[in-house]
Amino acid sequence: MSVLAALRVPEELSARVPAEQRGSGRDDVRLLVSRGTEVTHHTFRELPGQVRAGDVLVVNTSMTLPAAVNGRLGGQRVVVHFSTRGEDGRWAVELRELSAASDAGAGTTVPRPGGPPGAVVRLPGGEHLVLEEPLDPEGVRLWWARVSYADVPGLLRRYGRPIRYGYTERDQPLSAYQTVFALPSPDGSGSAEMPSAGRPFTAALVAELVSRGVLFAPLTLHTGVASAEAHEPPYPERFEVPGTTARLVNSVRAARPAAGTGGARDGETGRAVSGAAGGRIIAVGTTAVRALESATGADGVVRAASGWTDLVITPRRGVRAVDGLLTGLHEPEASHLLMLEAIAGREALTRGYEEALERRYLWHEFGDVHLLLPPEIPQKRAHPSHC
């Protein structure tokens, strides 16, 4: 269970519309910066001043799919959330009911029991899917299903819309759910839900960061459907860490004074600390952490990798390649907070979230963001020469 489970986020702190509909642009969100337990407050446009030349921002290039499609199960209206395509051609799906306030073509959804096996869900265009078995034998939320139409990404493009939940105000176009880093996959794969930590970046901000010597390392992790109500740990997801990213991360880490050990470390906690030469590896989003750590061996070396990852990062497991994280604000019950604790430590995480609540930061995918960095090392002053 998360260390923040006792905290409560007021409903009014949910970001209901994208930042550009509340202010002047995507980057018009607030940026909470935690350097250990030291917390400062900024706008996202000030990010270039919070990182430094030689730092590596690891970004997820997965595109967001319009993964919500209306359907009918018998006489009941349902919404199908397409989560993940399996190796055997089946899709992991979640069936949900339209909320009472939703209209016939859009709106938010509420959970419903999964199954039953053999149930046929009619889809638009005369297509259908058949539920076969739960993805997790102990769970009922996600089910493997056979879809009559082989080109599911094409079906989603024609009839789908982005997944959204009740804390948002209205449906948004798919473009609102794409990050500046998103690239199309050759097979049409993508994320069921937006890798939202990258959302506040704009092309102009990326250009400014590059001009200041900040490096970018791309990878891909296609996110599945979140457990928005139950906060289950993530299911296996498809990922790819290219060789170029592995080599960049390894070379930056090797340039540190304590090569092969992750650089300078805090004597008490053992966590990385800032202030030493060499760049830091800062993941943009929990998806980037999961992918990069899945490609990192026990020796701390990142290797090109692809396939499926079932890695769940906890404080006990720790991280091997990542020094910092840029992420959204998560619900206090969210399983992702265990990852944040593994990166920043319990005290830093608690302090940051207390500040976020006190300063009324906004939560969820259209909300504000949190940059978790190692604590700074005070620089030693050189003694004057008496020559």
Short mmCIF file of C-alpha atoms in Angstrom, two decimals:
data_model
loop_
_atom_site.label_atom_id
_atom_site.label_comp_id
_atom_site.label_asym_id
_atom_site.label_seq_id
_atom_site.Cartn_x
_atom_site.Cartn_y
_atom_site.Cartn_z
CA MET A 1 0.00 0.00 0.00
CA SER A 2 1.18 3.53 -0.75
CA VAL A 3 2.66 5.62 2.06
CA LEU A 4 0.22 8.37 1.02
CA ALA A 5 -2.93 6.29 1.38
CA ALA A 6 -4.11 8.41 4.32
CA LEU A 7 -4.06 11.61 2.24
CA ARG A 8 -7.25 12.77 0.54
CA VAL A 9 -7.36 14.73 -2.70
CA PRO A 10 -10.43 17.02 -2.89
CA GLU A 11 -12.56 16.50 -5.98
CA GLU A 12 -12.09 20.12 -7.01
CA LEU A 13 -8.36 19.48 -7.52
CA SER A 14 -9.05 17.26 -10.54
CA ALA A 15 -8.03 18.91 -13.81
CA ARG A 16 -11.25 18.76 -15.82
CA VAL A 17 -10.03 20.11 -19.16
CA PRO A 18 -6.64 20.35 -20.90
CA ALA A 19 -4.29 23.15 -19.86
CA GLU A 20 -4.70 24.99 -23.17
CA GLN A 21 -8.42 25.36 -22.42
CA ARG A 22 -7.65 26.78 -18.96
CA GLY A 23 -4.72 28.98 -19.90
CA SER A 24 -2.32 29.89 -22.68
CA GLY A 25 -0.99 26.52 -23.79
CA ARG A 26 -0.02 22.94 -22.96
CA ASP A 27 2.93 24.12 -20.93
CA ASP A 28 0.73 26.41 -18.83
CA VAL A 29 0.76 24.03 -15.87
CA ARG A 30 2.53 24.18 -12.54
CA LEU A 31 5.74 22.32 -11.80
CA LEU A 32 6.46 21.03 -8.31
CA VAL A 33 10.17 20.25 -7.90
CA SER A 34 11.39 17.95 -5.12
CA ARG A 35 15.14 17.72 -4.56
CA GLY A 36 15.07 15.25 -1.74
CA THR A 37 12.85 16.88 0.88
CA GLU A 38 13.48 20.40 -0.46
CA VAL A 39 10.43 21.55 -2.41
CA THR A 40 10.16 24.51 -4.78
CA HIS A 41 7.31 25.75 -6.97
CA HIS A 42 7.53 26.77 -10.62
CA THR A 43 5.70 26.87 -13.93
CA PHE A 44 6.42 24.13 -16.44
CA ARG A 45 8.00 26.69 -18.75
CA GLU A 46 10.74 27.00 -16.13
CA LEU A 47 11.77 23.35 -16.59
CA PRO A 48 14.97 24.31 -18.51
CA GLY A 49 16.18 26.06 -15.36
CA GLN A 50 15.56 22.98 -13.23
CA VAL A 51 17.66 20.56 -15.30
CA ARG A 52 21.18 21.00 -16.60
CA ALA A 53 23.40 20.32 -19.61
CA GLY A 54 24.20 16.64 -19.87
CA ASP A 55 20.98 15.46 -18.25
CA VAL A 56 19.05 12.86 -20.25
CA LEU A 57 15.26 13.01 -20.49
CA VAL A 58 13.94 9.54 -21.34
CA VAL A 59 10.66 9.91 -23.24
CA ASN A 60 7.93 7.50 -24.33
CA THR A 61 7.07 7.78 -28.04
CA SER A 62 3.91 5.67 -27.91
CA MET A 63 0.87 7.19 -29.63
CA THR A 64 -2.47 7.27 -27.85
CA LEU A 65 -5.21 5.24 -29.53
CA PRO A 66 -8.91 6.17 -29.63
CA ALA A 67 -9.45 3.04 -27.54
CA ALA A 68 -13.03 3.50 -26.32
CA VAL A 69 -15.74 2.04 -28.60
CA ASN A 70 -19.48 1.78 -28.00
CA GLY A 71 -20.99 -1.69 -28.07
CA ARG A 72 -23.97 -3.79 -27.02
CA LEU A 73 -23.99 -6.85 -24.83
CA GLY A 74 -27.43 -8.28 -25.36
CA GLY A 75 -29.76 -5.34 -24.74
CA GLN A 76 -27.25 -3.44 -22.61
CA ARG A 77 -25.20 -0.52 -23.88
CA VAL A 78 -21.54 -0.93 -22.94
CA VAL A 79 -18.26 0.76 -23.78
CA VAL A 80 -15.31 -1.41 -24.73
CA HIS A 81 -11.88 -0.16 -23.67
CA PHE A 82 -9.32 -1.86 -25.90
CA SER A 83 -6.21 -2.32 -23.78
CA THR A 84 -3.50 -4.51 -25.30
CA ARG A 85 -3.03 -6.75 -28.34
CA GLY A 86 -1.72 -10.20 -27.45
CA GLU A 87 0.75 -12.24 -29.44
CA ASP A 88 -2.04 -14.62 -30.51
CA GLY A 89 -4.13 -11.84 -32.06
CA ARG A 90 -6.54 -11.53 -29.16
CA TRP A 91 -7.12 -8.22 -27.39
CA ALA A 92 -7.31 -7.55 -23.67
CA VAL A 93 -10.46 -5.48 -23.19
CA GLU A 94 -12.40 -3.95 -20.35
CA LEU A 95 -16.17 -3.63 -20.57
CA ARG A 96 -17.72 -0.62 -18.83
CA GLU A 97 -21.18 0.88 -18.53
CA LEU A 98 -22.03 4.39 -19.62
CA SER A 99 -22.65 6.62 -16.62
CA ALA A 100 -26.17 7.90 -16.08
CA ALA A 101 -25.18 11.38 -17.25
CA SER A 102 -23.70 10.17 -20.55
CA ASP A 103 -25.43 10.54 -23.90
CA ALA A 104 -25.71 7.83 -26.52
CA GLY A 105 -22.47 8.59 -28.30
CA ALA A 106 -19.99 9.73 -25.69
CA GLY A 107 -19.49 10.38 -22.04
CA THR A 108 -17.82 8.82 -19.04
CA THR A 109 -18.15 5.26 -17.86
CA VAL A 110 -18.41 3.29 -14.64
CA PRO A 111 -17.05 -0.18 -13.85
CA ARG A 112 -19.06 -3.34 -14.50
CA PRO A 113 -18.27 -6.99 -13.74
CA GLY A 114 -16.24 -8.71 -16.43
CA GLY A 115 -17.38 -11.62 -18.56
CA PRO A 116 -19.10 -13.97 -18.79
CA PRO A 117 -17.04 -16.32 -21.00
CA GLY A 118 -18.55 -16.65 -24.46
CA ALA A 119 -20.40 -13.33 -24.25
CA VAL A 120 -20.69 -11.60 -27.62
CA VAL A 121 -20.37 -7.81 -27.77
CA ARG A 122 -21.67 -6.19 -30.92
CA LEU A 123 -19.46 -3.41 -32.27
CA PRO A 124 -20.02 -0.67 -34.88
CA GLY A 125 -19.73 -1.57 -38.55
CA GLY A 126 -21.28 -5.00 -38.06
CA GLU A 127 -18.27 -6.32 -36.15
CA HIS A 128 -18.22 -8.12 -32.81
CA LEU A 129 -15.96 -9.56 -30.16
CA VAL A 130 -16.25 -12.69 -28.02
CA LEU A 131 -15.01 -12.72 -24.43
CA GLU A 132 -12.89 -15.79 -23.73
CA GLU A 133 -11.14 -15.66 -20.34
CA PRO A 134 -9.89 -13.18 -17.73
CA LEU A 135 -6.43 -11.79 -18.32
CA ASP A 136 -5.65 -12.47 -14.67
CA PRO A 137 -7.26 -15.64 -13.25
CA GLU A 138 -7.85 -13.78 -9.99
CA GLY A 139 -9.28 -10.66 -11.61
CA VAL A 140 -12.47 -9.79 -13.44
CA ARG A 141 -11.65 -6.41 -15.00
CA LEU A 142 -9.65 -7.23 -18.15
CA TRP A 143 -10.63 -10.13 -20.43
CA TRP A 144 -9.03 -11.67 -23.49
CA ALA A 145 -11.37 -11.36 -26.45
CA ARG A 146 -11.43 -12.46 -30.09
CA VAL A 147 -12.39 -9.63 -32.42
CA SER A 148 -14.09 -10.41 -35.73
CA TYR A 149 -12.26 -7.60 -37.52
CA ALA A 150 -8.52 -8.27 -37.83
CA ASP A 151 -7.50 -4.62 -38.15
CA VAL A 152 -8.49 -3.41 -34.68
CA PRO A 153 -6.43 -0.19 -34.93
CA GLY A 154 -8.42 0.58 -38.10
CA LEU A 155 -11.67 -0.14 -36.25
CA LEU A 156 -10.59 2.25 -33.48
CA ARG A 157 -9.70 4.98 -35.97
CA ARG A 158 -13.19 4.78 -37.50
CA TYR A 159 -15.34 4.34 -34.42
CA GLY A 160 -13.23 4.98 -31.33
CA ARG A 161 -12.62 7.94 -29.08
CA PRO A 162 -10.11 8.54 -26.29
CA ILE A 163 -10.77 6.88 -22.97
CA ARG A 164 -11.84 9.32 -20.30
CA TYR A 165 -13.07 9.13 -16.75
CA GLY A 166 -15.61 10.99 -14.65
CA TYR A 167 -13.24 13.63 -13.29
CA THR A 168 -13.00 15.24 -16.75
CA GLU A 169 -15.63 17.68 -17.96
CA ARG A 170 -16.25 16.55 -21.53
CA ASP A 171 -14.90 14.50 -24.42
CA GLN A 172 -11.79 15.90 -26.09
CA PRO A 173 -10.33 15.29 -29.58
CA LEU A 174 -7.66 12.63 -29.89
CA SER A 175 -5.07 15.37 -30.47
CA ALA A 176 -5.53 16.47 -26.86
CA TYR A 177 -4.22 13.05 -25.79
CA GLN A 178 -1.10 12.98 -27.99
CA THR A 179 2.26 14.14 -26.70
CA VAL A 180 4.82 15.99 -28.79
CA PHE A 181 6.95 12.82 -28.67
CA ALA A 182 4.32 10.46 -30.13
CA LEU A 183 5.33 8.48 -33.23
CA PRO A 184 3.17 6.03 -35.22
CA SER A 185 4.04 2.34 -34.90
CA PRO A 186 4.37 0.31 -38.11
CA ASP A 187 1.66 -2.12 -36.94
CA GLY A 188 -0.70 0.58 -35.65
CA SER A 189 -0.07 -0.27 -31.99
CA GLY A 190 -0.23 2.39 -29.34
CA SER A 191 -1.32 3.23 -25.84
CA ALA A 192 -4.83 2.77 -24.55
CA GLU A 193 -4.26 5.79 -22.33
CA MET A 194 -1.92 8.73 -22.84
CA PRO A 195 1.62 8.62 -21.41
CA SER A 196 0.60 11.89 -19.79
CA ALA A 197 3.84 13.08 -18.17
CA GLY A 198 5.02 14.19 -21.62
CA ARG A 199 1.88 16.18 -22.35
CA PRO A 200 3.07 19.63 -21.16
CA PHE A 201 6.08 19.60 -23.50
CA THR A 202 5.85 21.76 -26.61
CA ALA A 203 8.15 21.79 -29.62
CA ALA A 204 9.49 25.19 -28.52
CA LEU A 205 10.29 23.93 -25.03
CA VAL A 206 12.02 20.83 -26.40
CA ALA A 207 14.11 23.07 -28.68
CA GLU A 208 15.10 25.25 -25.71
CA LEU A 209 16.12 22.21 -23.67
CA VAL A 210 18.24 20.88 -26.55
CA SER A 211 19.87 24.29 -27.00
CA ARG A 212 20.89 24.17 -23.32
CA GLY A 213 22.56 20.77 -23.72
CA VAL A 214 19.80 18.54 -22.36
CA LEU A 215 19.65 15.20 -24.18
CA PHE A 216 16.59 13.17 -25.17
CA ALA A 217 16.44 9.38 -25.28
CA PRO A 218 13.37 7.76 -26.86
CA LEU A 219 11.82 4.43 -25.99
CA THR A 220 8.35 2.94 -26.32
CA LEU A 221 5.93 1.41 -23.87
CA HIS A 222 2.33 0.89 -24.99
CA THR A 223 0.22 1.49 -21.91
CA GLY A 224 -2.80 -0.66 -21.16
CA VAL A 225 -6.08 0.40 -19.60
CA ALA A 226 -5.52 1.80 -16.13
CA SER A 227 -7.32 0.54 -13.07
CA ALA A 228 -8.85 3.93 -12.40
CA GLU A 229 -11.02 2.83 -9.49
CA ALA A 230 -9.25 -0.18 -7.94
CA HIS A 231 -5.62 0.97 -8.44
CA GLU A 232 -4.33 -2.46 -9.38
CA PRO A 233 -0.65 -2.93 -10.24
CA PRO A 234 0.05 -2.65 -13.99
CA TYR A 235 -0.43 -5.70 -16.19
CA PRO A 236 2.25 -6.85 -18.69
CA GLU A 237 2.80 -4.26 -21.42
CA ARG A 238 4.74 -4.19 -24.69
CA PHE A 239 7.93 -2.12 -24.76
CA GLU A 240 11.05 -1.42 -26.77
CA VAL A 241 14.30 0.19 -25.69
CA PRO A 242 16.42 0.82 -28.81
CA GLY A 243 20.16 0.35 -28.85
CA THR A 244 20.78 4.07 -29.34
CA THR A 245 18.96 4.87 -26.09
CA ALA A 246 20.78 2.11 -24.21
CA ARG A 247 24.16 3.40 -25.41
CA LEU A 248 23.34 7.02 -24.54
CA VAL A 249 22.20 6.20 -21.02
CA ASN A 250 25.19 3.96 -20.40
CA SER A 251 27.67 6.53 -21.70
CA VAL A 252 26.22 9.34 -19.57
CA ARG A 253 26.26 7.17 -16.47
CA ALA A 254 29.82 6.01 -17.23
CA ALA A 255 30.99 9.64 -17.35
CA ARG A 256 30.25 10.11 -13.67
CA PRO A 257 33.11 10.09 -11.15
CA ALA A 258 32.00 6.77 -9.63
CA ALA A 259 31.60 4.98 -12.96
CA GLY A 260 29.40 1.93 -12.86
CA THR A 261 27.93 2.80 -9.46
CA GLY A 262 25.45 5.45 -10.57
CA GLY A 263 27.64 8.38 -9.46
CA ALA A 264 27.58 10.08 -6.08
CA ARG A 265 25.30 8.62 -3.45
CA ASP A 266 23.84 9.91 -0.22
CA GLY A 267 25.68 8.27 2.66
CA GLU A 268 22.50 7.70 4.66
CA THR A 269 19.96 6.58 2.07
CA GLY A 270 22.21 5.25 -0.69
CA ARG A 271 20.20 7.21 -3.27
CA ALA A 272 21.76 9.27 -6.03
CA VAL A 273 22.55 12.90 -5.25
CA SER A 274 23.09 15.90 -7.49
CA GLY A 275 26.15 18.06 -7.61
CA ALA A 276 28.65 15.59 -9.09
CA ALA A 277 29.86 15.84 -12.68
CA GLY A 278 27.94 13.87 -15.25
CA GLY A 279 24.34 13.97 -16.32
CA ARG A 280 21.33 12.50 -14.59
CA ILE A 281 18.89 10.04 -16.15
CA ILE A 282 15.43 11.57 -15.73
CA ALA A 283 12.46 9.54 -16.91
CA VAL A 284 9.46 11.41 -18.30
CA GLY A 285 6.64 9.35 -16.86
CA THR A 286 6.26 6.08 -14.99
CA THR A 287 5.99 4.29 -18.34
CA ALA A 288 9.51 5.41 -19.26
CA VAL A 289 10.79 4.14 -15.91
CA ARG A 290 9.14 0.76 -16.40
CA ALA A 291 10.55 0.34 -19.90
CA LEU A 292 14.08 1.50 -19.11
CA GLU A 293 14.34 -0.52 -15.91
CA SER A 294 13.06 -3.58 -17.80
CA ALA A 295 16.08 -3.26 -20.09
CA THR A 296 18.58 -2.75 -17.24
CA GLY A 297 20.46 -5.69 -15.79
CA ALA A 298 21.45 -6.26 -12.19
CA ASP A 299 24.84 -4.81 -13.17
CA GLY A 300 23.20 -1.46 -13.96
CA VAL A 301 23.91 -1.74 -17.69
CA VAL A 302 21.07 -0.89 -20.08
CA ARG A 303 20.77 -3.17 -23.10
CA ALA A 304 18.56 -2.97 -26.17
CA ALA A 305 15.40 -4.92 -25.39
CA SER A 306 11.86 -5.42 -26.61
CA GLY A 307 8.86 -7.60 -25.85
CA TRP A 308 6.64 -7.72 -22.78
CA THR A 309 7.42 -6.44 -19.32
CA ASP A 310 5.67 -7.45 -16.13
CA LEU A 311 8.07 -5.44 -13.97
CA VAL A 312 6.52 -3.73 -10.95
CA ILE A 313 8.93 -1.33 -9.28
CA THR A 314 8.77 -1.08 -5.50
CA PRO A 315 11.08 0.41 -2.87
CA ARG A 316 12.38 -3.07 -2.14
CA ARG A 317 13.30 -3.69 -5.78
CA GLY A 318 14.59 -0.16 -6.32
CA VAL A 319 15.79 1.37 -9.59
CA ARG A 320 19.05 0.71 -11.42
CA ALA A 321 19.24 3.27 -14.22
CA VAL A 322 16.90 6.12 -13.30
CA ASP A 323 17.97 9.06 -11.11
CA GLY A 324 14.90 11.27 -11.37
CA LEU A 325 11.33 11.33 -12.62
CA LEU A 326 8.94 13.84 -14.14
CA THR A 327 5.40 12.64 -13.54
CA GLY A 328 1.86 13.73 -12.88
CA LEU A 329 0.24 13.71 -9.48
CA HIS A 330 -1.19 10.31 -8.61
CA GLU A 331 -4.10 9.31 -6.41
CA PRO A 332 -2.92 8.43 -2.88
CA GLU A 333 -3.99 4.79 -3.41
CA ALA A 334 -2.24 4.44 -6.77
CA SER A 335 0.24 1.58 -7.15
CA HIS A 336 2.56 3.93 -9.12
CA LEU A 337 3.45 5.69 -5.88
CA LEU A 338 5.55 2.69 -4.88
CA MET A 339 7.72 3.45 -7.92
CA LEU A 340 8.00 7.10 -6.90
CA GLU A 341 9.04 6.05 -3.42
CA ALA A 342 11.69 3.76 -4.91
CA ILE A 343 13.16 6.71 -6.82
CA ALA A 344 12.82 9.56 -4.32
CA GLY A 345 12.35 7.96 -0.92
CA ARG A 346 9.40 7.98 1.44
CA GLU A 347 10.16 11.26 3.19
CA ALA A 348 10.65 13.22 -0.04
CA LEU A 349 7.50 11.80 -1.58
CA THR A 350 5.36 12.59 1.46
CA ARG A 351 6.74 16.10 1.69
CA GLY A 352 6.08 16.78 -1.99
CA TYR A 353 2.47 15.60 -1.86
CA GLU A 354 1.74 17.59 1.27
CA GLU A 355 3.00 20.69 -0.54
CA ALA A 356 0.95 19.86 -3.65
CA LEU A 357 -2.22 19.62 -1.59
CA GLU A 358 -1.47 22.77 0.38
CA ARG A 359 -0.74 24.77 -2.80
CA ARG A 360 -3.76 23.25 -4.57
CA TYR A 361 -2.00 21.63 -7.51
CA LEU A 362 -4.23 19.88 -10.07
CA TRP A 363 -4.33 16.09 -10.45
CA HIS A 364 -4.69 13.64 -13.36
CA GLU A 365 -3.61 13.65 -17.01
CA PHE A 366 -4.50 17.29 -17.72
CA GLY A 367 -3.10 18.51 -14.41
CA ASP A 368 0.16 19.75 -12.96
CA VAL A 369 3.44 17.84 -12.83
CA HIS A 370 6.04 16.81 -10.28
CA LEU A 371 9.80 16.65 -10.90
CA LEU A 372 11.58 14.33 -8.47
CA LEU A 373 15.34 14.87 -8.40
CA PRO A 374 18.16 13.69 -6.13
CA PRO A 375 19.12 16.08 -3.33
CA GLU A 376 21.90 18.53 -4.08
CA ILE A 377 25.38 18.10 -2.64
CA PRO A 378 26.76 21.33 -1.20
CA GLN A 379 29.76 22.31 -3.28
CA LYS A 380 33.04 22.40 -1.35
CA ARG A 381 34.81 25.73 -1.40
CA ALA A 382 38.40 25.76 -2.53
CA HIS A 383 40.83 26.96 0.12
CA PRO A 384 42.73 30.10 -0.90
CA SER A 385 46.34 29.61 -1.93
CA HIS A 386 49.04 31.07 0.33
CA CYS A 387 51.72 31.00 -2.28
#
